[in-house]
C-alpha positions as a LaTeX table, in Angstrom:
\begin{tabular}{lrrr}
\hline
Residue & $x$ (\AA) & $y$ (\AA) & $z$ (\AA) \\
\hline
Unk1 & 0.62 & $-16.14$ & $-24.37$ \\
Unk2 & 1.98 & $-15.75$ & $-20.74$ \\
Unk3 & $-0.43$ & $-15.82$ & $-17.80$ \\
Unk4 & $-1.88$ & $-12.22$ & $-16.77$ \\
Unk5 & $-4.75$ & $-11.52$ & $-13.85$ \\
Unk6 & $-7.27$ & $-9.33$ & $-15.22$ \\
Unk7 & $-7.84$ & $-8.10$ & $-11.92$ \\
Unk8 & $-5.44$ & $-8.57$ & $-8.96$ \\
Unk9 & $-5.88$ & $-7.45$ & $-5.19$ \\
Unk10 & $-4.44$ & $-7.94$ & $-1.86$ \\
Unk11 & $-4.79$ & $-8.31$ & 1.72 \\
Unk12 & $-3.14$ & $-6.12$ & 4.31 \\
Unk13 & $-4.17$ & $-7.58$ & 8.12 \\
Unk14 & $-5.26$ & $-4.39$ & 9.92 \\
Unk15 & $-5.99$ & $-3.46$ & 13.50 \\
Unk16 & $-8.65$ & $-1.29$ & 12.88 \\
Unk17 & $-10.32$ & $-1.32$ & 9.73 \\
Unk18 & $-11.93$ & 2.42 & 10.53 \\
Unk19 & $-8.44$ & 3.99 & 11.07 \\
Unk20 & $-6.45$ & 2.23 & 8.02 \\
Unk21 & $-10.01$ & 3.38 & 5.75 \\
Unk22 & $-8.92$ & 7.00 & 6.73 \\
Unk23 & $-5.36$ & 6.64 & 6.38 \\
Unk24 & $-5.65$ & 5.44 & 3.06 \\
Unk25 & $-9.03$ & 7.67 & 1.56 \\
Unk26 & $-6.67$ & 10.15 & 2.97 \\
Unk27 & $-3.81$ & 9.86 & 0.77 \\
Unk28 & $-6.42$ & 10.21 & $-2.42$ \\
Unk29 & $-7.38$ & 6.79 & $-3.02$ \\
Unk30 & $-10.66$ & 5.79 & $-3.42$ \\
Unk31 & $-13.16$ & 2.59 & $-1.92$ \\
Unk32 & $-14.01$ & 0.08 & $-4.33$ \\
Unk33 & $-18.03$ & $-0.07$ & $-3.92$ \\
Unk34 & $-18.11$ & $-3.22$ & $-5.44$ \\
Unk35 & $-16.29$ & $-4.67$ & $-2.32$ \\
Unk36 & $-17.59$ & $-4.88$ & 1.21 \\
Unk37 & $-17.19$ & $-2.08$ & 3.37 \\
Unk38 & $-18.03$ & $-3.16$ & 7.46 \\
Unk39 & $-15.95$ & $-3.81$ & 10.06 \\
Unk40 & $-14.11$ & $-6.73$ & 8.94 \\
Unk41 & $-12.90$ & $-5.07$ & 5.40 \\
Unk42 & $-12.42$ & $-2.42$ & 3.08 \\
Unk43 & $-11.32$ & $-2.51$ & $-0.38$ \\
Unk44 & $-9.30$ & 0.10 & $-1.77$ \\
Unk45 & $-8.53$ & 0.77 & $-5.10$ \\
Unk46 & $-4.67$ & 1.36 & $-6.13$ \\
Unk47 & $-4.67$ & 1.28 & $-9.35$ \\
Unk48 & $-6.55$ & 0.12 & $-12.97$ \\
Unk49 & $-7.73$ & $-3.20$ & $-12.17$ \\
Unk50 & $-5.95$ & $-3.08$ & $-8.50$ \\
Unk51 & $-6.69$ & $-3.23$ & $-4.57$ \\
Unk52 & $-5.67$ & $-3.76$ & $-1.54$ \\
Unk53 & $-8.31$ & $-5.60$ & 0.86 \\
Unk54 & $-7.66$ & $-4.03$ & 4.45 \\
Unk55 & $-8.73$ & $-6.36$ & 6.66 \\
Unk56 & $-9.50$ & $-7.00$ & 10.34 \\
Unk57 & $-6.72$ & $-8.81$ & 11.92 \\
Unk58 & $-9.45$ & $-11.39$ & 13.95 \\
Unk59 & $-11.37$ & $-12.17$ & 10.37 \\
Unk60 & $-7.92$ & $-12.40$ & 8.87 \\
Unk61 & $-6.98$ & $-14.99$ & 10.88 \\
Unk62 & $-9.75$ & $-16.97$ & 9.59 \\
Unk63 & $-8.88$ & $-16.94$ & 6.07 \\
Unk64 & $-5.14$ & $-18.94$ & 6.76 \\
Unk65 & $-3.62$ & $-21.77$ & 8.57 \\
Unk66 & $-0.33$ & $-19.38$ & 8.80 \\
Unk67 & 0.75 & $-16.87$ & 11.90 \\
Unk68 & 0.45 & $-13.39$ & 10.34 \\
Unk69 & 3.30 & $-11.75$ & 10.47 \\
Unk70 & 4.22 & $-9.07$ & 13.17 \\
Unk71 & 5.37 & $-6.16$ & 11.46 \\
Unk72 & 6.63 & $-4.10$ & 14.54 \\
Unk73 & 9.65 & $-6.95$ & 13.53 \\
Unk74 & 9.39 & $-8.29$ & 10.21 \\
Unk75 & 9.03 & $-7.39$ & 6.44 \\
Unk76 & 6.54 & $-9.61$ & 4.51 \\
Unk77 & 6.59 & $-7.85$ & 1.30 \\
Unk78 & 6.86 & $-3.78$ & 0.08 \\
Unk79 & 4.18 & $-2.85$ & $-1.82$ \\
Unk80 & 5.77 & $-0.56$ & $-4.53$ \\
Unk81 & 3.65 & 1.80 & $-6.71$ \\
Unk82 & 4.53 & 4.44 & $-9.49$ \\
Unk83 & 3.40 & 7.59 & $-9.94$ \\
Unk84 & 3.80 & 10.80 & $-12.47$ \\
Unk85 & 6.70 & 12.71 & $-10.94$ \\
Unk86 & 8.96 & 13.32 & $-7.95$ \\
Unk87 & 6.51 & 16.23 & $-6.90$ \\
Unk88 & 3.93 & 13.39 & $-6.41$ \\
Unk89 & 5.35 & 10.98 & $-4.74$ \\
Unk90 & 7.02 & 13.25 & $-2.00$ \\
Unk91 & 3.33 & 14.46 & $-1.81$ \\
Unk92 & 2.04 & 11.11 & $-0.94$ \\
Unk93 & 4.87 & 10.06 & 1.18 \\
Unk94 & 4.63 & 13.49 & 3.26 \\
Unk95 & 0.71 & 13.05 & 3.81 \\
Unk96 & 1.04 & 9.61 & 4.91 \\
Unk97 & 3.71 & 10.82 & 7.55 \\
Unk98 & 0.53 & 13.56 & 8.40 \\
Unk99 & $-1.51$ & 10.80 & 8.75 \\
Unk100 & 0.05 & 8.82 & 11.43 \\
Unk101 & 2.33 & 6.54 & 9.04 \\
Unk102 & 6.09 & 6.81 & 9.86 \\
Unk103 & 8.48 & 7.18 & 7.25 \\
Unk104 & 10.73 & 4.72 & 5.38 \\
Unk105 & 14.25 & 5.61 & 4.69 \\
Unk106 & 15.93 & 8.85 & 2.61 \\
Unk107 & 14.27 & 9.45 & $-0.99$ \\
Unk108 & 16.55 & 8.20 & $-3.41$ \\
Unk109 & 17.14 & 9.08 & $-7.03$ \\
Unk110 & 18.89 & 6.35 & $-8.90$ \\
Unk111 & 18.75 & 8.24 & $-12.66$ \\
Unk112 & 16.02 & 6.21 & $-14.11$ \\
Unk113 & 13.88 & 6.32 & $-10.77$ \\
Unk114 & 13.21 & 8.37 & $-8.00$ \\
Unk115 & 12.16 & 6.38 & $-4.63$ \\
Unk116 & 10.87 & 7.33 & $-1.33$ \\
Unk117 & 8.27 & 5.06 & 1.07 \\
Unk118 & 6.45 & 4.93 & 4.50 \\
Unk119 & 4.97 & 2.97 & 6.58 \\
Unk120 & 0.86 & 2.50 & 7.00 \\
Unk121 & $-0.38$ & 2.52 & 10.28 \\
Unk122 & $-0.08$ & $-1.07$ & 10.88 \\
Unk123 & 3.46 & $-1.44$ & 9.90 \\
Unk124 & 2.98 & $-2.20$ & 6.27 \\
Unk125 & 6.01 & $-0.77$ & 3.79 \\
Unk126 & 5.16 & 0.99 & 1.06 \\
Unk127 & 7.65 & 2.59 & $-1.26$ \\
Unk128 & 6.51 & 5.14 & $-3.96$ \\
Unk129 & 8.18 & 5.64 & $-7.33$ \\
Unk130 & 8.78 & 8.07 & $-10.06$ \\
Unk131 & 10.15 & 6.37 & $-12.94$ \\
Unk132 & 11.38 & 7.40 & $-16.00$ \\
Unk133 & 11.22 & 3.76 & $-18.57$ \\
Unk134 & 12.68 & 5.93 & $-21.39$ \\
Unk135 & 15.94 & 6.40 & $-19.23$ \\
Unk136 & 15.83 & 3.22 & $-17.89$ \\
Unk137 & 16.48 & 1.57 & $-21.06$ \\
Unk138 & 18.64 & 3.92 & $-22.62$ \\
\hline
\end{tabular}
């Protein structure tokens, strides 16, 4: 049997925990109350048995060895995540723009998948999907 996580989350460094909270509760998704909520974190769950920990950037430090990566430059990673239809996903991209986030290139609609993405208030990327698997394979 290959090796699965029965629970998987990740940490975003944040400037200000308060802010990316309201940025993100504001898009729809909901705190994990199972996680600390102060003002070094926040957890915030994406999706069944997903979350991203947003955490201070001072108390993130602490956790590695490693120079965190400034996004007003570079790309660590793109956090992609799927949703139900086109309608929703240019939904979430257009209230992230009304929440301060900035967006991330044209939608794009390659048959099997529809893309668009922004990015979070502390430079994170984020791209949000439509995708059809039956279309995909076919």
């Amino acid at each position: 049997m290959a090796l699965t996580s029965g629970f998987t989350s990740f940490n975003l460094p944040v400037k200000n925990v308060e802010q990316s909270k309201a940025f993100f509760t504001g898009l729809g998704f909901e705190l994990n109350p199972q996680f600390p909520d102060n003002e070094n974190s926040v957890a915030i769950v994406i999706g069944d048995n997903l979350q991203v920990m947003l955490i201070n950037q001072a108390f993130f430090n602490t956790l590695t060895e490693k120079e965190t990566v400034d996004t007003s430059k570079y790309a660590q990673m793109t956090i992609a995540l799927s949703f139900e239809s086109r309608e929703k996903v240019d939904e979430i991209v257009n209230t992230a723009v009304s929440l301060g986030g900035k967006l991330h290139a044209d939608p794009e609609y390659h048959g099997f998948m529809y893309h668009w993405g922004f990015v979070d208030l502390d430079g994170h990327l984020w791209a949000i999907n439509c995708m059809n698997m039956d279309a995909a394979q076919g």
